[in-house]
CSV table of C-alpha atoms in Angstrom, one decimal:
chain,number,residue,atom,x,y,z
A,198,UNK,CA,-6.0,-4.0,-2.1
A,199,UNK,CA,-5.2,-1.7,0.1
A,200,UNK,CA,-5.3,1.7,-0.2
A,201,UNK,CA,-2.7,4.0,-1.1
A,202,UNK,CA,-3.7,7.3,0.5
A,203,UNK,CA,-0.9,9.1,0.7
A,204,UNK,CA,2.5,8.7,-0.9
A,205,UNK,CA,5.7,10.4,0.5
A,206,UNK,CA,5.4,14.2,-0.5
A,207,UNK,CA,3.0,13.9,-3.1
A,208,UNK,CA,-0.4,15.9,-3.6
A,209,UNK,CA,-3.2,13.1,-3.2
A,210,UNK,CA,-6.9,13.1,-4.3
A,211,UNK,CA,-7.9,11.0,-0.8
A,212,UNK,CA,-6.7,14.3,0.8
A,213,UNK,CA,-9.7,16.3,-0.8
A,214,UNK,CA,-12.8,13.8,0.4
A,215,UNK,CA,-11.7,10.6,1.8
A,216,UNK,CA,-14.7,9.0,2.4
A,217,UNK,CA,-15.9,9.7,-1.5
A,218,UNK,CA,-12.3,7.8,-2.7
A,219,UNK,CA,-12.6,5.3,-0.3
A,220,UNK,CA,-15.9,4.1,-1.8
A,221,UNK,CA,-15.7,4.9,-4.8
A,222,UNK,CA,-11.6,3.2,-5.6
A,223,UNK,CA,-13.6,-0.1,-4.0
A,224,UNK,CA,-16.6,0.0,-6.2
A,225,UNK,CA,-14.7,1.1,-9.1
A,226,UNK,CA,-12.5,-2.2,-8.5
A,227,UNK,CA,-15.2,-4.8,-7.6
A,228,UNK,CA,-17.2,-3.0,-11.1
A,229,UNK,CA,-13.8,-3.5,-13.1
A,230,UNK,CA,-13.1,-7.0,-11.8
A,231,UNK,CA,-16.5,-8.8,-12.2
A,232,UNK,CA,-16.7,-7.6,-16.1
A,233,UNK,CA,-13.3,-8.2,-17.2
A,234,UNK,CA,-14.0,-11.3,-15.5
A,235,UNK,CA,-17.0,-12.0,-17.3
A,236,UNK,CA,-15.1,-10.8,-20.7
A,237,UNK,CA,-12.8,-13.8,-20.1
A,238,UNK,CA,-15.2,-16.4,-19.5
A,239,UNK,CA,-16.8,-15.1,-22.7
A,240,UNK,CA,-13.9,-14.8,-24.4
A,241,UNK,CA,-12.5,-18.5,-23.6
A,242,UNK,CA,-16.2,-19.9,-24.7
A,243,UNK,CA,-15.9,-18.6,-28.0
A,244,UNK,CA,-12.8,-20.1,-28.7
A,245,UNK,CA,-11.0,-16.5,-28.6
A,246,UNK,CA,-7.1,-16.5,-28.2
A,247,UNK,CA,-5.5,-15.3,-24.9
A,248,UNK,CA,-8.4,-15.7,-23.0
A,249,UNK,CA,-7.8,-18.8,-21.2
A,250,UNK,CA,-8.0,-21.3,-23.8
A,251,UNK,CA,-4.3,-21.5,-25.5
A,252,UNK,CA,-1.2,-22.6,-22.9
A,253,UNK,CA,1.2,-20.0,-24.0
A,254,UNK,CA,-1.0,-16.8,-23.7
A,255,UNK,CA,0.7,-16.0,-27.2
A,256,UNK,CA,-2.6,-13.4,-28.2
A,257,UNK,CA,-4.2,-10.3,-29.3
A,258,UNK,CA,-7.6,-10.1,-28.0
A,259,UNK,CA,-8.7,-7.6,-25.8
A,260,UNK,CA,-11.6,-6.6,-24.0
A,261,UNK,CA,-14.2,-3.9,-25.2
A,262,UNK,CA,-14.7,-0.5,-23.7
A,263,UNK,CA,-16.8,0.3,-20.7
A,264,UNK,CA,-18.1,3.6,-21.5
A,265,UNK,CA,-19.9,4.0,-18.5
A,266,UNK,CA,-16.6,4.0,-16.7
A,267,UNK,CA,-15.0,6.9,-19.1
A,268,UNK,CA,-14.3,9.3,-16.3
A,269,UNK,CA,-12.2,6.9,-14.0
A,270,UNK,CA,-10.4,5.5,-17.3
A,271,UNK,CA,-9.1,8.8,-18.6
A,272,UNK,CA,-7.9,9.3,-14.9
A,273,UNK,CA,-6.3,5.8,-14.6
A,274,UNK,CA,-3.9,5.5,-18.0
A,275,UNK,CA,-3.7,1.2,-18.2
A,276,UNK,CA,-7.5,0.8,-16.6
A,277,UNK,CA,-8.4,2.7,-19.5
A,278,UNK,CA,-11.0,0.5,-22.4
A,279,UNK,CA,-7.9,-1.4,-23.5
A,280,UNK,CA,-6.2,-2.8,-20.0
A,281,UNK,CA,-2.9,-3.6,-22.1
A,282,UNK,CA,-1.4,-6.7,-20.2
A,283,UNK,CA,-4.7,-8.2,-19.7
A,284,UNK,CA,-4.5,-8.9,-23.8
A,285,UNK,CA,-2.3,-12.3,-22.8
A,286,UNK,CA,-3.6,-13.5,-20.1
A,287,UNK,CA,-3.9,-17.4,-20.4
A,288,UNK,CA,-5.5,-18.3,-17.3
A,289,UNK,CA,-7.5,-16.6,-14.9
A,290,UNK,CA,-4.8,-16.3,-12.2
A,291,UNK,CA,-2.9,-14.3,-14.9
A,292,UNK,CA,-5.8,-12.4,-15.5
A,293,UNK,CA,-6.2,-11.7,-11.9
A,294,UNK,CA,-2.3,-10.4,-11.3
A,295,UNK,CA,-2.7,-8.2,-14.5
A,296,UNK,CA,-5.9,-6.3,-13.3
A,297,UNK,CA,-3.6,-5.8,-9.8
A,298,UNK,CA,-0.4,-4.6,-11.8
A,299,UNK,CA,-2.8,-2.2,-13.6
A,300,UNK,CA,-4.7,-1.0,-10.4
A,301,UNK,CA,-1.2,-0.6,-8.1
A,302,UNK,CA,-0.7,2.0,-11.1
A,303,UNK,CA,-4.1,3.4,-10.5
A,304,UNK,CA,-3.8,4.1,-7.1
A,305,UNK,CA,-0.1,5.6,-7.6
A,306,UNK,CA,-1.7,7.8,-10.1
A,307,UNK,CA,-4.5,8.5,-7.5
A,308,UNK,CA,-2.1,9.7,-4.5
A,309,UNK,CA,-0.5,11.8,-6.8
A,310,UNK,CA,-3.0,13.8,-8.8
A,311,UNK,CA,-5.9,15.7,-8.1
A,312,UNK,CA,-8.3,17.6,-11.1
A,313,UNK,CA,-6.4,20.5,-10.4
A,314,UNK,CA,-3.2,19.6,-8.9
A,315,UNK,CA,-0.3,16.9,-10.1
A,316,UNK,CA,2.8,16.0,-8.5
A,317,UNK,CA,5.8,14.5,-10.3
A,318,UNK,CA,6.5,10.8,-9.0
A,319,UNK,CA,9.6,9.4,-8.6
A,320,UNK,CA,9.8,5.5,-10.9
A,321,UNK,CA,11.2,3.7,-8.3
A,322,UNK,CA,7.6,3.6,-6.4
A,323,UNK,CA,6.5,1.7,-9.6
A,324,UNK,CA,8.9,-0.8,-8.6
A,325,UNK,CA,8.8,-0.8,-4.7
A,326,UNK,CA,7.9,-4.0,-3.7
A,327,UNK,CA,7.1,-3.0,-0.1
A,328,UNK,CA,4.9,-0.7,-1.5
A,329,UNK,CA,3.7,-3.3,-3.8
A,330,UNK,CA,3.1,-6.2,-1.1
A,331,UNK,CA,1.3,-3.4,1.1
A,332,UNK,CA,-1.4,-2.5,-2.0
A,333,UNK,CA,-2.0,-6.0,-3.3
A,334,UNK,CA,-1.6,-8.6,-0.4
A,335,UNK,CA,-4.4,-6.7,1.6
A,336,UNK,CA,-8.3,-6.2,2.0
A,337,UNK,CA,-9.4,-2.7,0.3
A,338,UNK,CA,-10.3,-1.0,3.7
A,339,UNK,CA,-6.2,-1.2,4.7
A,340,UNK,CA,-5.5,2.5,4.2
A,341,UNK,CA,-1.6,3.3,3.9
A,342,UNK,CA,0.3,6.5,4.1
A,343,UNK,CA,3.8,5.4,2.3
A,344,UNK,CA,6.6,6.9,4.2
A,345,UNK,CA,4.6,10.0,4.6
A,346,UNK,CA,6.4,13.7,5.1
A,347,UNK,CA,4.4,15.4,8.2
A,348,UNK,CA,4.6,19.0,8.6
A,349,UNK,CA,5.0,20.2,12.3
A,350,UNK,CA,5.4,23.6,13.5
A,351,UNK,CA,6.1,24.5,9.6
A,352,UNK,CA,8.8,21.9,9.5
A,353,UNK,CA,8.7,18.4,7.5
A,354,UNK,CA,9.9,15.3,9.0
A,355,UNK,CA,9.5,11.9,7.3
A,356,UNK,CA,7.7,9.5,8.5
A,357,UNK,CA,7.9,5.5,8.1
A,358,UNK,CA,4.8,3.6,6.7
A,359,UNK,CA,2.0,4.0,8.6
A,360,UNK,CA,-0.9,1.8,7.4
A,361,UNK,CA,-4.6,1.6,9.2
A,362,UNK,CA,-6.4,-0.8,9.4
A,363,UNK,CA,-10.4,-1.1,10.6
A,364,UNK,CA,-9.1,-2.1,14.3
A,365,UNK,CA,-5.9,-0.7,14.8
A,366,UNK,CA,-3.1,1.5,13.4
A,367,UNK,CA,0.5,0.1,12.1
A,368,UNK,CA,3.8,1.9,12.0
A,369,UNK,CA,5.8,-0.5,9.6
A,370,UNK,CA,9.3,-0.9,8.9
A,371,UNK,CA,10.8,-3.6,6.8
A,372,UNK,CA,14.1,-5.3,6.9
A,373,UNK,CA,14.0,-7.4,3.7
A,374,UNK,CA,17.5,-6.6,2.5
A,375,UNK,CA,19.2,-10.3,2.6
A,376,UNK,CA,17.8,-14.2,2.9
A,377,UNK,CA,18.3,-15.9,6.0
A,378,UNK,CA,20.4,-12.8,7.6
A,379,UNK,CA,19.7,-12.8,11.5
A,380,UNK,CA,19.1,-9.7,13.6
A,381,UNK,CA,20.1,-9.6,17.1
A,382,UNK,CA,17.8,-6.9,18.4
A,383,UNK,CA,18.0,-4.2,21.3
A,384,UNK,CA,16.7,-1.1,22.5
A,385,UNK,CA,20.0,0.5,22.1
A,386,UNK,CA,21.0,2.8,18.8
A,387,UNK,CA,22.5,-0.3,16.5
A,388,UNK,CA,21.3,-3.6,16.1
A,389,UNK,CA,24.1,-6.6,15.1
A,390,UNK,CA,23.2,-8.4,11.5
A,391,UNK,CA,24.3,-11.6,10.9
A,392,UNK,CA,24.7,-12.6,6.9
A,393,UNK,CA,26.5,-16.0,6.2
A,394,UNK,CA,30.7,-15.4,7.7
A,395,UNK,CA,29.7,-11.3,7.7
A,396,UNK,CA,28.6,-9.1,11.1
A,397,UNK,CA,27.1,-5.4,10.3
A,398,UNK,CA,25.5,-2.6,12.5
A,399,UNK,CA,22.6,-1.2,11.2
A,400,UNK,CA,20.7,1.3,12.4
A,401,UNK,CA,17.5,0.3,15.4
A,402,UNK,CA,14.3,0.3,12.9
A,403,UNK,CA,12.7,1.1,16.1
A,404,UNK,CA,14.0,4.7,16.7
A,405,UNK,CA,12.6,5.4,13.2
A,406,UNK,CA,9.2,4.2,14.4
A,407,UNK,CA,8.9,5.6,17.7
A,408,UNK,CA,9.2,9.1,15.4
A,409,UNK,CA,6.8,7.9,13.6
A,410,UNK,CA,4.7,6.8,16.4
A,411,UNK,CA,5.0,9.7,18.5
A,412,UNK,CA,3.6,11.9,15.9
A,413,UNK,CA,0.7,9.5,15.0
A,414,UNK,CA,-0.4,9.9,18.4
A,415,UNK,CA,0.3,13.6,18.8
A,416,UNK,CA,-2.1,13.9,16.1
A,417,UNK,CA,-4.7,11.4,17.2
A,418,UNK,CA,-4.9,12.8,20.9
A,419,UNK,CA,-5.0,16.9,19.5
A,420,UNK,CA,-8.5,15.3,17.2
A,421,UNK,CA,-9.7,13.7,20.6
A,422,UNK,CA,-9.3,9.9,18.1
A,423,UNK,CA,-8.4,6.8,20.5
A,424,UNK,CA,-6.9,4.5,18.3
A,425,UNK,CA,-4.7,1.4,19.0
A,426,UNK,CA,-0.9,1.7,17.8
A,427,UNK,CA,1.1,-0.7,17.1
A,428,UNK,CA,5.0,-0.7,15.9
A,429,UNK,CA,6.1,-3.4,13.8
A,430,UNK,CA,9.2,-4.7,12.0
A,431,UNK,CA,9.0,-7.5,9.4
A,432,UNK,CA,12.0,-9.2,8.2
A,433,UNK,CA,10.0,-12.2,6.4
A,434,UNK,CA,13.1,-13.5,4.8
A,435,UNK,CA,15.2,-13.8,8.0
A,436,UNK,CA,15.3,-14.5,11.6
A,437,UNK,CA,15.1,-11.4,14.9
A,438,UNK,CA,16.3,-12.3,18.3
A,439,UNK,CA,14.6,-9.5,20.9
A,440,UNK,CA,13.5,-11.4,23.9
A,441,UNK,CA,13.5,-8.1,25.8
A,442,UNK,CA,11.0,-6.1,22.9
A,443,UNK,CA,8.5,-3.7,24.9
A,444,UNK,CA,5.0,-3.3,25.0
A,445,UNK,CA,3.8,-1.8,21.7
A,446,UNK,CA,7.1,-3.2,20.1
A,447,UNK,CA,5.8,-6.4,17.5
A,448,UNK,CA,8.7,-8.1,15.6
A,449,UNK,CA,7.6,-10.6,12.4
A,450,UNK,CA,9.9,-13.0,11.2
A,451,UNK,CA,10.3,-16.5,8.9
A,452,UNK,CA,8.9,-18.2,12.2
A,453,UNK,CA,6.0,-16.1,12.6
A,454,UNK,CA,5.1,-14.4,9.5
A,455,UNK,CA,2.6,-16.4,7.9
A,456,UNK,CA,0.2,-15.8,10.6
A,457,UNK,CA,1.4,-12.3,11.6
A,458,UNK,CA,0.6,-12.1,7.5
A,459,UNK,CA,-3.1,-14.5,7.8
A,460,UNK,CA,-4.1,-12.5,10.6
A,461,UNK,CA,-3.9,-9.2,9.1
A,462,UNK,CA,-4.9,-10.2,5.2
A,463,UNK,CA,-8.7,-12.5,7.0
A,464,UNK,CA,-9.7,-8.7,8.7
A,465,UNK,CA,-12.9,-8.3,6.4
A,466,UNK,CA,-14.4,-5.4,8.5
A,467,UNK,CA,-15.6,-2.7,6.5
A,468,UNK,CA,-14.3,1.1,6.7
A,469,UNK,CA,-15.0,2.0,10.6
A,470,UNK,CA,-16.0,5.7,11.3
A,471,UNK,CA,-13.0,6.4,13.8
A,472,UNK,CA,-10.5,5.1,11.0
A,473,UNK,CA,-11.7,7.2,8.6
A,474,UNK,CA,-11.3,10.0,11.3
A,475,UNK,CA,-7.3,8.8,12.4
A,476,UNK,CA,-6.7,8.9,8.4
A,477,UNK,CA,-8.3,12.4,8.2
A,478,UNK,CA,-6.2,14.0,11.0
A,479,UNK,CA,-3.1,12.3,9.7
A,480,UNK,CA,-3.7,13.6,6.4
A,481,UNK,CA,-4.5,17.3,7.4
A,482,UNK,CA,-1.3,17.2,9.0
A,483,UNK,CA,0.8,15.9,5.7
A,484,UNK,CA,2.8,17.4,3.6
A,485,UNK,CA,2.4,18.0,0.0
A,486,UNK,CA,4.3,19.3,-2.9
A,487,UNK,CA,2.9,19.5,-6.2
A,488,UNK,CA,2.5,21.7,-9.0
A,489,UNK,CA,-0.9,22.9,-10.9
A,490,UNK,CA,-1.9,21.0,-14.0
A,491,UNK,CA,-1.2,22.2,-17.7
A,492,UNK,CA,-5.1,23.0,-19.4
């Protein structure tokens, strides 16, 4: 899973100690999954309902609590002693899906609260398909700032998605509104979208990505960090016709989506020092709106 280090303008515990929380998340995820899988296998061998021995998954058998994870569990909601959705998992694949969904909720919690502060999250983020895709389909060492708000000269500026991998920084935008849509791209302000018999103009997504790239490059330069930056527009269910794309502009559509996705997914590199430096530099200039926690 990728790690959500910043969500819009919500307070994030990664801002307090990036190295500690990135490492803690990886260890927690690994330990939790190993023990959840062990519970599933033991319950299956014992013939317990809901642990792989019934096809319909209609069951009420829940995994036991793990006391040593109690501090984490208190902060993680549904990843506490009873992981809830896991109790109906009839297969290991279903258990894995339930586990990832619970971890997704934990990630949003970590990206919207600290021990002393809390931001109130728009519930739409829990249903955001692009956010869930970035969190659940990529390695643990991918650090995501999801539409962060940067504070530049005391003015808040909303950016596009920033994904920091161990080897590069991606400024991302998604175009996935309609199946089989064709986007006629150019360097102008508008692109033409064709969907069936309809044609309409849409704002060139690279304009917002250019703004995001400029902010990112400026902050990295300020801290003396050299890190490759790429701007990418993704239309996994459509087609982008952009023969004149300039250097640093990447378009991903139905024709090359799988190779792009697998290239990133197979990047199994550990967290890098320069990657963490880049993430810290960006987090230092993010805007946060929060309230003190009620005691």
